[in-house]
mmCIF file of C-alpha atoms in Angstrom:
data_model
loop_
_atom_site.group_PDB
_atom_site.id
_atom_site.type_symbol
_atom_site.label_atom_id
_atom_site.label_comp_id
_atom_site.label_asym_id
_atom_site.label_seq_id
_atom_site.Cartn_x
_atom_site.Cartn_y
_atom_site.Cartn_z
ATOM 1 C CA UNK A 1 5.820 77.752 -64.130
ATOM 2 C CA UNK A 2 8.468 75.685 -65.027
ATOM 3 C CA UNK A 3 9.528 71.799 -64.763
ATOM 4 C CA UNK A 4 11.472 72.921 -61.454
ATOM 5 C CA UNK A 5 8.520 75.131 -59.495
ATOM 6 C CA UNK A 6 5.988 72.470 -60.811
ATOM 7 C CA UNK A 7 8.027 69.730 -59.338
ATOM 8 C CA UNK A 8 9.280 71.888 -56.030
ATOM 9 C CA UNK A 9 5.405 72.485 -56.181
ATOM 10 C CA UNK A 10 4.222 68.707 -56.287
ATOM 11 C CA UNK A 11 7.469 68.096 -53.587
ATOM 12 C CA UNK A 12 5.863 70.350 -51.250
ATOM 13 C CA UNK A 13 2.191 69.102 -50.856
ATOM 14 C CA UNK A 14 3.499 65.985 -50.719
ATOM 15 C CA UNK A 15 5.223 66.767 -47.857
ATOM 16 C CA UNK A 16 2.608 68.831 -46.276
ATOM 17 C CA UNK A 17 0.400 65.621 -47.149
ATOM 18 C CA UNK A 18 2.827 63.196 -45.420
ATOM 19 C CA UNK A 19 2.654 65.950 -42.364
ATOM 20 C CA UNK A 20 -0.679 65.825 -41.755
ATOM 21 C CA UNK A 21 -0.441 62.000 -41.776
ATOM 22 C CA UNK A 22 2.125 62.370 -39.562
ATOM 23 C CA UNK A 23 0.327 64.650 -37.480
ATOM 24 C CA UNK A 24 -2.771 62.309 -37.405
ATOM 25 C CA UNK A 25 -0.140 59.294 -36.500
ATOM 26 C CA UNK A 26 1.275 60.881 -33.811
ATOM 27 C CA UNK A 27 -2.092 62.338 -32.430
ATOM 28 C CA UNK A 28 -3.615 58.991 -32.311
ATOM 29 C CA UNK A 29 -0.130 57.115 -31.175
ATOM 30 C CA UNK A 30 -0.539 59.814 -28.219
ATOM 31 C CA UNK A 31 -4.278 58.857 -27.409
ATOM 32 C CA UNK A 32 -3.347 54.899 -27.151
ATOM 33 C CA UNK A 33 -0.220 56.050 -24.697
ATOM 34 C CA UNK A 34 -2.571 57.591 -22.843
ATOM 35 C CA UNK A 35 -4.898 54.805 -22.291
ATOM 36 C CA UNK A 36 -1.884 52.346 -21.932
ATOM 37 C CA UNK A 37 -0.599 55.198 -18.935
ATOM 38 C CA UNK A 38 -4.308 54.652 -17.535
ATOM 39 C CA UNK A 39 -4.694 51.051 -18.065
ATOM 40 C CA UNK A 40 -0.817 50.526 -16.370
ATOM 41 C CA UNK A 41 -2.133 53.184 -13.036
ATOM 42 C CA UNK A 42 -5.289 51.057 -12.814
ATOM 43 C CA UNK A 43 -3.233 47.445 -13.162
ATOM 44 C CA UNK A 44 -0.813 48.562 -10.585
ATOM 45 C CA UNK A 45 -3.719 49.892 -7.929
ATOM 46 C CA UNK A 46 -5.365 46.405 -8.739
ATOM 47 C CA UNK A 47 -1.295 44.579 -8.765
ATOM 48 C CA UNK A 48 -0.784 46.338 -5.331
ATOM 49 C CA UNK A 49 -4.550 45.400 -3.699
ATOM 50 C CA UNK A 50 -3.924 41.686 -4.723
ATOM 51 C CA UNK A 51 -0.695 41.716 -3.516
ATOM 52 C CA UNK A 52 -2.210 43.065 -0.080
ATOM 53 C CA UNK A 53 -4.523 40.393 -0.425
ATOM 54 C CA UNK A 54 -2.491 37.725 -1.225
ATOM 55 C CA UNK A 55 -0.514 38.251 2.048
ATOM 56 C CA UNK A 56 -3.401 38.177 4.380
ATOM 57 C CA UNK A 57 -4.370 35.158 2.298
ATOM 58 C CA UNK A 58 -0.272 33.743 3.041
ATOM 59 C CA UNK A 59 -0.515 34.895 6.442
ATOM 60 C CA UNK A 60 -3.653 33.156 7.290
ATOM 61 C CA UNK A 61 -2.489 29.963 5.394
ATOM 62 C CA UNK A 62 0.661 30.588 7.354
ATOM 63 C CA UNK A 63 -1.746 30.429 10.780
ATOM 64 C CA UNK A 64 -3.692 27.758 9.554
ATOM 65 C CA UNK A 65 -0.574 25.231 9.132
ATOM 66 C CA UNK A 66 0.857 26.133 12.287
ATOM 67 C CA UNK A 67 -2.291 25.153 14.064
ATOM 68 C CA UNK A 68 -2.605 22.427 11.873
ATOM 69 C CA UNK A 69 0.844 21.085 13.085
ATOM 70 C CA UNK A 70 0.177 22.006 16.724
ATOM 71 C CA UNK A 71 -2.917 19.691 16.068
ATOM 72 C CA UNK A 72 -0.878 16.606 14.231
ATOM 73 C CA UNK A 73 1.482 16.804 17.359
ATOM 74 C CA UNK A 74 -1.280 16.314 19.743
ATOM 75 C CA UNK A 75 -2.711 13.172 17.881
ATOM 76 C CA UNK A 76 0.297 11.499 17.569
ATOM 77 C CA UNK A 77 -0.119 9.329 20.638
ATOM 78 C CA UNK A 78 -3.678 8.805 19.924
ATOM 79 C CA UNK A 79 -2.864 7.378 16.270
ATOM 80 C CA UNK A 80 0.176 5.567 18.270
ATOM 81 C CA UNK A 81 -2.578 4.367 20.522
ATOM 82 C CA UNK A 82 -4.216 2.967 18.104
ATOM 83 C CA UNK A 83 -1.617 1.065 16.276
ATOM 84 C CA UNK A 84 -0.937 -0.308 19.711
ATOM 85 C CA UNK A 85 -4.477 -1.567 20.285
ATOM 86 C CA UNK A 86 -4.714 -3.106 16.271
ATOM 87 C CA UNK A 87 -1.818 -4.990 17.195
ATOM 88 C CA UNK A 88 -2.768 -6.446 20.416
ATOM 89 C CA UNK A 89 -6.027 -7.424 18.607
ATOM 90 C CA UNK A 90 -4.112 -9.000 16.051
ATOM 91 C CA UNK A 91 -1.935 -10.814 18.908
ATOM 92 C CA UNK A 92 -5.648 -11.639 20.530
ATOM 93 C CA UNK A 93 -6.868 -13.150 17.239
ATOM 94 C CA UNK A 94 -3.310 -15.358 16.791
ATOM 95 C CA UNK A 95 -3.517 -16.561 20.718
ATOM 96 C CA UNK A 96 -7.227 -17.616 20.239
ATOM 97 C CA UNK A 97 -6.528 -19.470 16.240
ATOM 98 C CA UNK A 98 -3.515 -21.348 18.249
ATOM 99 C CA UNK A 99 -6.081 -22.513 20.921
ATOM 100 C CA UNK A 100 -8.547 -23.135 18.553
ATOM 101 C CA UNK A 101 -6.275 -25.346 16.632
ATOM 102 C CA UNK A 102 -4.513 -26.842 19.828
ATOM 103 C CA UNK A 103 -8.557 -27.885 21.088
ATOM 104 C CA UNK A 104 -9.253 -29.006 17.926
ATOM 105 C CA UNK A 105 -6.057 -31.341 17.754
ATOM 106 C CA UNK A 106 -6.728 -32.934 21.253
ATOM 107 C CA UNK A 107 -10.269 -32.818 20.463
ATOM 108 C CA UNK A 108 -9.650 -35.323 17.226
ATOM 109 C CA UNK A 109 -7.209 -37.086 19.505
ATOM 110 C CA UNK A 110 -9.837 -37.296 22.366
ATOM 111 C CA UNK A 111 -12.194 -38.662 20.018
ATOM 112 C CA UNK A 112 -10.226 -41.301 18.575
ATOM 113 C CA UNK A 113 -9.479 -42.389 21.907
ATOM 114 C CA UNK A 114 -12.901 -42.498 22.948
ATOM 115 C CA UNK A 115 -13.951 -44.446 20.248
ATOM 116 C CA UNK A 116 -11.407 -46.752 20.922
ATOM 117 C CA UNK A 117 -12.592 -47.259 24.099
ATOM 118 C CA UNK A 118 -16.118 -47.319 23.658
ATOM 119 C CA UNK A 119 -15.061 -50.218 21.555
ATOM 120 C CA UNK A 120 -13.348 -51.662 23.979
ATOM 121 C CA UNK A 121 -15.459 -51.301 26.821
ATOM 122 C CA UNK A 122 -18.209 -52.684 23.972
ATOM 123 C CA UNK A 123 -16.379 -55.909 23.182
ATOM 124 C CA UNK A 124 -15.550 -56.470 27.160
ATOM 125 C CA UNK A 125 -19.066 -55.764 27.984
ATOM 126 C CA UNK A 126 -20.042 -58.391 24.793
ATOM 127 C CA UNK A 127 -17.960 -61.209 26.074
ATOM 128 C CA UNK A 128 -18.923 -61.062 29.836
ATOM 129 C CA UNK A 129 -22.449 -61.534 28.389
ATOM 130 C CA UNK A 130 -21.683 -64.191 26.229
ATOM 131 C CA UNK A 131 -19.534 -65.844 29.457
ATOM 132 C CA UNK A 132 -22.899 -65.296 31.737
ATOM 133 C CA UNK A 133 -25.486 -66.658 28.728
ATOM 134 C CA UNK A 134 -22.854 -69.741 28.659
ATOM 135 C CA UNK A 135 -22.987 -70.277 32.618
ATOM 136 C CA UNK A 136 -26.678 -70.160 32.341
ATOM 137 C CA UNK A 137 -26.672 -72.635 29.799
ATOM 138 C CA UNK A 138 -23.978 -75.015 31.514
ATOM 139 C CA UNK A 139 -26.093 -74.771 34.456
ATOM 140 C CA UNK A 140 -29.315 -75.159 33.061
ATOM 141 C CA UNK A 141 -28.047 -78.416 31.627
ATOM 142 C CA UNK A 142 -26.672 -79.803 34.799
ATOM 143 C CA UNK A 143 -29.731 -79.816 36.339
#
């Protein structure tokens, strides 16, 4: 054999070598497509049941608001109502802390005035005694 065959030689199982390598790349490249084919058929079947599901989930939300709103509508006047009754409380509670304040004013006023004259009826009450204890005496002494 010479340099030539001996190197065609070593060329050639090397190639047959880098076949069979091939051969095994490719036969296990082929088993992983086919489990990424499988694994895409099952993802879609689940992709298209959630999808189904998400719209009956969408469609029920869907119901839900509208009833919801339907709802809101039909307590606006009763939250208006309300509003309407806190604020005539509110005017309540103001009419009755003016009244309170207005009794209390002519109540300090009143009293004042009655002490004044409760003094006055005092003094006037003081001096017709002293004028009576005075006649008594003036007569008691004329006798």
């Amino acid at each position: 054999m010479t340099i030539g065959e001996l190197a065609g030689l070593i060329a050639t199982i090397a190639f047959v070598i880098l076949v069979i390598f091939a051969c095994i790349s490719l036969s296990r490249v082929s088993k992983v497509l086919k489990e990424t084919n499988e694994s895409v058929k099952v993802l879609s079947a689940d992709v298209d049941s959630l999808s189904k599901e998400t719209e009956k989930l969408l469609g029920n939300t869907n119901s839900l608001l509208e009833d919801l709103n339907k709802k809101s509508v039909e307590l606006d006047p009763a939250v208006k109502a309300v509003a309407d009754v806190g604020q005539s409380v509110s005017n309540v509670n103001e009419a009755v802390n003016n009244f309170v304040e207005r009794h209390e004013e002519r109540q300090s006023k009143f009293s004042g005035f009655t002490k004044f004259a409760t003094q006055a009826v005092a003094m006037n009450a003081w001096r017709k005694i002293r004028q009576h204890r005075q006649a008594k005496k003036a007569k008691g002494m004329d006798k």
